[in-house]
CSV table of C-alpha atoms in Angstrom, one decimal:
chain,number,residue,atom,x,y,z
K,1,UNK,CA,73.7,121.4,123.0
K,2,UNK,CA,71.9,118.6,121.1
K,3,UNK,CA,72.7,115.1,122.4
K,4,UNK,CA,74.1,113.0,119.5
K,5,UNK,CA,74.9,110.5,121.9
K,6,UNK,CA,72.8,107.7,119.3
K,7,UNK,CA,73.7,109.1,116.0
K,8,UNK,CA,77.2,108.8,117.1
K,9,UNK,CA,76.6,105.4,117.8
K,10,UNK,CA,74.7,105.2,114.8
K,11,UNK,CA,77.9,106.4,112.3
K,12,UNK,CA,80.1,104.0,114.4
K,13,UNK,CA,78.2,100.9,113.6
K,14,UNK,CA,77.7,102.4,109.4
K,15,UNK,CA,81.5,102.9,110.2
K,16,UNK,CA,82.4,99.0,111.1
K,17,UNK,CA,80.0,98.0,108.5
K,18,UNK,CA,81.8,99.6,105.7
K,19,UNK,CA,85.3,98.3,107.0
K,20,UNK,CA,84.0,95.0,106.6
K,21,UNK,CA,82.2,95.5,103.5
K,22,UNK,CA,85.8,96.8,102.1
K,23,UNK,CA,87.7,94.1,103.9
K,24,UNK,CA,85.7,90.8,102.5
K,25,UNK,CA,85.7,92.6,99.3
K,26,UNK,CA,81.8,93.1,98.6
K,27,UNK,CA,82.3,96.9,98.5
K,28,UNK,CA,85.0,98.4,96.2
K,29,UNK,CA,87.2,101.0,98.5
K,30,UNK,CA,86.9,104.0,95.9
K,31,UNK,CA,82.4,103.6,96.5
K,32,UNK,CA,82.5,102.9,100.1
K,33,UNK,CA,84.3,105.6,101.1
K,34,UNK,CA,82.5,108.8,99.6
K,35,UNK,CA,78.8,106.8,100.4
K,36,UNK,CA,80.5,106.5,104.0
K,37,UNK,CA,81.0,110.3,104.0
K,38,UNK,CA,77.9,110.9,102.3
K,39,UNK,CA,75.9,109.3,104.7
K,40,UNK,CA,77.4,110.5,107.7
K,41,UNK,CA,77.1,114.1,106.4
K,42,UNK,CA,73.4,112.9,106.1
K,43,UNK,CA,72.8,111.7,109.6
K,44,UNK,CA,74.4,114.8,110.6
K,45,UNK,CA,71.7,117.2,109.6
K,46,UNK,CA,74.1,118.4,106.5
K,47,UNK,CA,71.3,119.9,103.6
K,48,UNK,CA,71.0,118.0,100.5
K,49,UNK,CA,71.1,121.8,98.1
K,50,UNK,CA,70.6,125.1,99.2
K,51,UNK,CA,73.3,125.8,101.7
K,52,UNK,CA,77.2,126.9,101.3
K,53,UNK,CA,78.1,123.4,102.8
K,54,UNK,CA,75.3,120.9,101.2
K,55,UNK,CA,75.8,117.5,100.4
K,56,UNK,CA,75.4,118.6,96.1
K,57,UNK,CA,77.7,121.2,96.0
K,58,UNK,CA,80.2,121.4,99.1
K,59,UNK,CA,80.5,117.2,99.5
K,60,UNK,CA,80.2,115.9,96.1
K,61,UNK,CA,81.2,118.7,93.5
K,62,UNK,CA,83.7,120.8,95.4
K,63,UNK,CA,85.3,117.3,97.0
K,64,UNK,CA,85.8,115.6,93.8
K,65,UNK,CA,87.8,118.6,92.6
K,66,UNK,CA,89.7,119.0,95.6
K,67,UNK,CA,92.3,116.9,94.5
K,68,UNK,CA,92.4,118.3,91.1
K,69,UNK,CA,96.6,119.4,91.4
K,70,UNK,CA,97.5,116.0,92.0
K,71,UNK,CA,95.3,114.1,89.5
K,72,UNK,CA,96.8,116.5,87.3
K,73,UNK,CA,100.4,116.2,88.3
K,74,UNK,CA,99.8,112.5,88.4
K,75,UNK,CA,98.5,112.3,84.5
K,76,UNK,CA,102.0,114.6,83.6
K,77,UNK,CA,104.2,112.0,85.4
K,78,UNK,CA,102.6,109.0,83.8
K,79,UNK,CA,103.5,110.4,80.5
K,80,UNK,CA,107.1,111.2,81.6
K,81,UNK,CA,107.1,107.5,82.5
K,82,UNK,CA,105.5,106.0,79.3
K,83,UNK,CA,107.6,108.5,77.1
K,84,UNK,CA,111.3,107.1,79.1
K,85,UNK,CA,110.1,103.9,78.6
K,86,UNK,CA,108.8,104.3,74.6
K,87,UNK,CA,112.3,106.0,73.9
K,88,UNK,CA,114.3,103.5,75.6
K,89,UNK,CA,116.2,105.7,77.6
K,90,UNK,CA,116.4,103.5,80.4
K,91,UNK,CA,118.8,101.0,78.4
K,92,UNK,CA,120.8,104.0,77.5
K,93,UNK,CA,121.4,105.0,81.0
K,94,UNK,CA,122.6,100.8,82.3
K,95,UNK,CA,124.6,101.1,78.9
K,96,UNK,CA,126.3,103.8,80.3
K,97,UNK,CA,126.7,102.5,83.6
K,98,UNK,CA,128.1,99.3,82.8
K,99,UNK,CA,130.5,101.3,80.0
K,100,UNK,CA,131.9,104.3,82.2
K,101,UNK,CA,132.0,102.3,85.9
K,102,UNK,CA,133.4,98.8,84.9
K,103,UNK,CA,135.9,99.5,86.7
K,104,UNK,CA,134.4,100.4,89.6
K,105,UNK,CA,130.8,99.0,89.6
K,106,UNK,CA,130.6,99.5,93.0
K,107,UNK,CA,130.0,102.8,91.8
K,108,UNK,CA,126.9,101.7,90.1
K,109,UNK,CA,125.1,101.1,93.4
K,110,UNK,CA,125.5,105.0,94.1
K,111,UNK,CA,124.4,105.8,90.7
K,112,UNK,CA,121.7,103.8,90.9
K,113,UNK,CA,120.4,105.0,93.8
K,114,UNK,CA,120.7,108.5,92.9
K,115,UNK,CA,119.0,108.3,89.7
K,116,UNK,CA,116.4,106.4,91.3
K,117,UNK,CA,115.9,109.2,94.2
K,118,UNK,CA,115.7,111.7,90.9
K,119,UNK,CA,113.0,110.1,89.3
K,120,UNK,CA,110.8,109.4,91.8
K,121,UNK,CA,111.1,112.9,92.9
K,122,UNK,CA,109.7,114.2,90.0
K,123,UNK,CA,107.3,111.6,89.2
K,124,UNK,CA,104.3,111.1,91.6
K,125,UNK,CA,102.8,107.6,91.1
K,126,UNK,CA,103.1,104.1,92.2
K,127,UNK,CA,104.0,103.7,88.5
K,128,UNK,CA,107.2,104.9,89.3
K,129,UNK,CA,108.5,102.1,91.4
K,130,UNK,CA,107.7,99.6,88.4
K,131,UNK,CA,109.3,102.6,86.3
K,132,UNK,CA,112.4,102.1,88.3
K,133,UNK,CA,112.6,98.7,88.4
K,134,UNK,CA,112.2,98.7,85.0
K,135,UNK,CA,115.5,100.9,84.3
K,136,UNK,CA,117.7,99.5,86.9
K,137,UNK,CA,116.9,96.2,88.2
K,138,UNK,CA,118.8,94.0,85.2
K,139,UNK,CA,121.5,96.1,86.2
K,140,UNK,CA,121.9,95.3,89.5
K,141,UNK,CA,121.1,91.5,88.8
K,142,UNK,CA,123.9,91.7,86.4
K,143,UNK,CA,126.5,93.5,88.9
K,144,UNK,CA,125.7,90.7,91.9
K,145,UNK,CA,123.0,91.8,93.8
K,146,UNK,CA,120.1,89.4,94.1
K,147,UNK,CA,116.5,89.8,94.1
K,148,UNK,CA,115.3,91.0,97.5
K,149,UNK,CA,118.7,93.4,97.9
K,150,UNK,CA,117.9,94.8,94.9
K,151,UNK,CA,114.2,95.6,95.7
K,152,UNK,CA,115.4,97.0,98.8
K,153,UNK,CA,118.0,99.7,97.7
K,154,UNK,CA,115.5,100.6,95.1
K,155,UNK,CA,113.1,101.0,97.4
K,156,UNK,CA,115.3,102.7,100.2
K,157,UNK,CA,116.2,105.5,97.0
K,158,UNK,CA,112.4,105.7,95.8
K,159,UNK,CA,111.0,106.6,99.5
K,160,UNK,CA,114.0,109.7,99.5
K,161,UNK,CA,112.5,110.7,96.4
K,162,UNK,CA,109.1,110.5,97.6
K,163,UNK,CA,110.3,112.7,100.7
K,164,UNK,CA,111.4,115.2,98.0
K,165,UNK,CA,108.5,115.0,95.8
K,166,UNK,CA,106.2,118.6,95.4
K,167,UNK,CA,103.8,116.4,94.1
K,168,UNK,CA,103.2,114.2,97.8
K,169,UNK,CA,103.8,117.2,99.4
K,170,UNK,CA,101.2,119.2,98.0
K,171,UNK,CA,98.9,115.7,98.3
K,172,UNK,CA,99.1,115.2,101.8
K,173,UNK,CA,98.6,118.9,102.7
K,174,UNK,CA,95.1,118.9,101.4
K,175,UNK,CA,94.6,115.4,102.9
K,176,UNK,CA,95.7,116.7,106.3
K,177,UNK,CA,94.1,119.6,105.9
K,178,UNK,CA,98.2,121.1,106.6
K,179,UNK,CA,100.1,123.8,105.6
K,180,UNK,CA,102.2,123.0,103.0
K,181,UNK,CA,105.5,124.2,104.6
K,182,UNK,CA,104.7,122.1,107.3
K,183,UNK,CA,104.5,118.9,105.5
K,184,UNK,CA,107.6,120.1,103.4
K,185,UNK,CA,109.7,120.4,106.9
K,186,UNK,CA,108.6,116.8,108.2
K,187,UNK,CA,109.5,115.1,104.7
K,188,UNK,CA,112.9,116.7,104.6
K,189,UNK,CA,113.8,115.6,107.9
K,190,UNK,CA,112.5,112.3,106.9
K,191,UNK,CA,114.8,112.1,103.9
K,192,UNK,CA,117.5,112.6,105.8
K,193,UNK,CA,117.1,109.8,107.4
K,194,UNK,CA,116.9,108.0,104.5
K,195,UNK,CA,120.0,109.5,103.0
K,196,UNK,CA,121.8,107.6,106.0
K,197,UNK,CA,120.0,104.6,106.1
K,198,UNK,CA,120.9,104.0,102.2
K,199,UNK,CA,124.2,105.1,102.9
K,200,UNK,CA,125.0,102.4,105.6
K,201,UNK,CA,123.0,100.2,103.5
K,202,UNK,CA,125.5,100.8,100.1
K,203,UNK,CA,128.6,100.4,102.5
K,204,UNK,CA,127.4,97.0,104.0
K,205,UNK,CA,126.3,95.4,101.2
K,206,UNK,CA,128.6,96.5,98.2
K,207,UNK,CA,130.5,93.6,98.8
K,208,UNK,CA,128.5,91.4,96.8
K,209,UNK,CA,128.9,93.1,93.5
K,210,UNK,CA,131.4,91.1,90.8
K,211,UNK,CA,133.9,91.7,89.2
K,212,UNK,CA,133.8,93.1,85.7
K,213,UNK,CA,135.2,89.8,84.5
K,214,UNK,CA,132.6,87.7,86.3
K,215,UNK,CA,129.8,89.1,84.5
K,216,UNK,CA,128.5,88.8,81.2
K,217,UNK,CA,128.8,92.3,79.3
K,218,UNK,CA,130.2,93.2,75.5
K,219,UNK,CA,130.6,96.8,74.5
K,220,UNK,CA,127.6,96.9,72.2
K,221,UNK,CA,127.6,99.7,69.4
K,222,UNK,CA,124.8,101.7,71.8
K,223,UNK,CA,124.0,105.2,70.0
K,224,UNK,CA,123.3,107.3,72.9
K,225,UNK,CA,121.2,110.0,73.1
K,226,UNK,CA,122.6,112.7,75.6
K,227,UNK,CA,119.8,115.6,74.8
K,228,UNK,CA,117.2,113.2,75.4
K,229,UNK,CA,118.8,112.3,78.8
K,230,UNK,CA,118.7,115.6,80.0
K,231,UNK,CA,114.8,115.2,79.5
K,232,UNK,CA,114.8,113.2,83.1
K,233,UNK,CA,116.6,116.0,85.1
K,234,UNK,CA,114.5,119.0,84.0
K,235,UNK,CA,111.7,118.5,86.7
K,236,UNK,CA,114.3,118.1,89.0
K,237,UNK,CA,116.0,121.5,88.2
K,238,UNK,CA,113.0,123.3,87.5
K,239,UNK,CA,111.6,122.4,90.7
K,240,UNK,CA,114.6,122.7,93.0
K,241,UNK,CA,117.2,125.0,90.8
K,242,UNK,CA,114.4,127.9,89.5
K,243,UNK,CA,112.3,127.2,92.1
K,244,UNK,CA,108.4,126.5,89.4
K,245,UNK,CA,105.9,124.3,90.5
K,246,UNK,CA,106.0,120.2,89.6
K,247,UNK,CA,103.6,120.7,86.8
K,248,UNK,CA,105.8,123.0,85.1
K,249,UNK,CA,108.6,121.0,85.4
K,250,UNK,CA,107.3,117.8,83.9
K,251,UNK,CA,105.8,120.0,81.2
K,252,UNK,CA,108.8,121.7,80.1
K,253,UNK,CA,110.5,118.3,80.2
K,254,UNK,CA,108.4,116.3,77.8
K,255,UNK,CA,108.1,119.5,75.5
K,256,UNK,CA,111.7,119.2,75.3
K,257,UNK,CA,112.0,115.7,75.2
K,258,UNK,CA,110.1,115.2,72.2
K,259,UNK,CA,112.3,117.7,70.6
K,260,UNK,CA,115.4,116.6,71.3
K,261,UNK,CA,113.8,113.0,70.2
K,262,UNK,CA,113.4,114.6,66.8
K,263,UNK,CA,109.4,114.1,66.7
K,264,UNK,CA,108.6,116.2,63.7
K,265,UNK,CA,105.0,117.1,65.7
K,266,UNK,CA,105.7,117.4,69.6
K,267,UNK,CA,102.4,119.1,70.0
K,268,UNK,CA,100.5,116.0,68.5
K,269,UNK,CA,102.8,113.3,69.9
K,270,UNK,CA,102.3,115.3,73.3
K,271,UNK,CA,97.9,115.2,72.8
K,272,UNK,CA,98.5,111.5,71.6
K,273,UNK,CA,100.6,110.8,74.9
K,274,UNK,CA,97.7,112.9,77.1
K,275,UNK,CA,95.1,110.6,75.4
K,276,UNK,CA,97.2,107.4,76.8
K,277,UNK,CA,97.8,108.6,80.5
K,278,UNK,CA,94.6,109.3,81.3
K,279,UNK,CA,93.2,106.4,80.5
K,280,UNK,CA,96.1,105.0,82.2
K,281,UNK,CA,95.1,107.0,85.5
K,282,UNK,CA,91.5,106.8,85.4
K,283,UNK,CA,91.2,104.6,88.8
K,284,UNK,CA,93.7,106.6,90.3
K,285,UNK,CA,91.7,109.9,89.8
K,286,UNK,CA,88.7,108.2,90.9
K,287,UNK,CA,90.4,107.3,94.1
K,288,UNK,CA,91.5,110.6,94.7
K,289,UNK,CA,87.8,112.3,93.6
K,290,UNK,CA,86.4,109.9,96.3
K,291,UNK,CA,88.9,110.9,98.9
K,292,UNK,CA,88.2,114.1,98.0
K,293,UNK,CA,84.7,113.4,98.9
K,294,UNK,CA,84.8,112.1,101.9
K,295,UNK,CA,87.1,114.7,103.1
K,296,UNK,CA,84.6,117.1,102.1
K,297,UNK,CA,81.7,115.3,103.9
K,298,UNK,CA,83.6,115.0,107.4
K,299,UNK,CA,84.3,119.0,107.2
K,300,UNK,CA,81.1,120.2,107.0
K,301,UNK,CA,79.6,121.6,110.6
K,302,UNK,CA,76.9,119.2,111.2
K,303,UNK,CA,79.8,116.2,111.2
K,304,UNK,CA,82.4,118.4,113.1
K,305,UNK,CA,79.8,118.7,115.3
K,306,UNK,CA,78.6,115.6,115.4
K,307,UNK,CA,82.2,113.8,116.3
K,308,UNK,CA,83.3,116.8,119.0
């Protein structure tokens, strides 16, 4: 067996170096990771072309497209987001709140926290923490809760969500290099422990939402618009009731959605909307084409054998 004793050595120090260069900021993550893998995959004997696991077409072209599903299911969930925002259904949803649970705003918190485990089941980006703070965080300010409780319940729901999202699963099972069932089973168990947590959380804290009389809220003249509602829960029940994948969920939800919204061309609006979320996830599909990359790079067989 070859001694890579050195080279090993070698990689470690290229290793360090690149954590630094990330770390002081001279190096942008998204390029010092795939030149990382790149390199190593170099040192490691991997051809540049003309092999089944070169550094052209295993490492650089089948890794940035290794990721594809989620850049993809990404893009679909930053529309969802942009089109919830664009049609203001988030003030329809605290109008209803505050309207139907005055007398018990308590109730809110639960509400709250179980549309917030909804949506950030279905959608699969950081943009849908500032998506849910968004919808629900001037209604919790309003009910009592400060600032840093707030944040916390929301993000207590979001995590469940995340725990239940197809989007994170199917993410970190190519990352892990896992079966998909597998990381299904861990994130269920671990969003039943976040199910209690939140639930101990509601119960200890509930205490410090007001009274209806002690907070500032007029029955406003709010034209709700229920079939446009139901646009947030189709994912959900596609996913979990008939059992299709994420991306057929959140397509079936904004064709719907800009029907019910009366758009008199939903094909169009839905291109127009395409056109905006990508550009909107650019950096975030670079990010996962260099992960990709460097996954790609450390599988090969000179860099398996290289770190055995």
């Amino acid at each position: 067996m070859e001694d890579y004793g050195l080279l090993a050595i070698l990689v470690f120090l290229i290793f360090l170096l690149t954590v630094g260069l990330i770390i002081t900021k001279k190096v942008e993550f998204v390029r010092a990771l795939p030149a990382f893998g790149i390199v190593t995959a170099i040192l490691a004997g991997t051809p540049i072309t003309g092999s089944e696991y070169s550094i052209a077409d295993y490492v650089i072209v089948k890794g940035a497209t290794t990721l594809a599903e989620p850049m993809f299911i990404y893009i679909l969930s930053v529309m969802l987001a942009i089109f919830i925002v664009e049609f203001k259904l988030d003030e329809s949803i605290n109008h209803l709140c505050l309207k139907y649970l005055q007398n018990n705003l308590k109730g809110i918190l639960w509400v709250v926290a179980i549309l917030t485990i909804i949506v950030s089941s279905i959608i699969t980006n950081f943009s849908s923490i500032i998506l849910i703070a968004i919808i629900f965080m001037p209604i919790l300010l309003k009910i009592g809760f400060n600032k840093q409780g707030s944040v916390v319940l929301l993000l207590l729901s979001s995590a469940i969500g995340s725990c239940l999202n197809h989007g994170y699963h199917i993410l970190y099972a190519n990352l892990l290099s896992w079966n998909i069932d597998k990381v299904k089973d861990f994130y269920y168990i671990m969003a039943i422990v976040g199910v209690i947590a939140l639930v101990f959380y509601i119960f200890l804290n509930s205490k410090y939402v007001k009274d209806i009389e002690s907070i500032d809220y007029e029955q406003k003249n709010i034209k709700v618009n229920w079939q446009g509602l139901c646009t947030i829960f189709i994912p959900f029940i596609a996913v979990f009731g008939f059992k299709l994948n994420i991306e057929t969920g959140l397509i079936l939800a904004l064709s719907y959605g800009f029907l019910a919204m009366g758009s008199k061309q939903p094909f169009m609006d839905m291109l127009e909307l395409l056109k905006v979320s990508i550009y909107k996830s650019t950096r975030v599909i670079i990010l996962l084409s260099s992960v990709g990359i460097f996954m790609h790079a450390v599988k090969t067989p000179e860099v398996v054998d290289l770190m055995a």
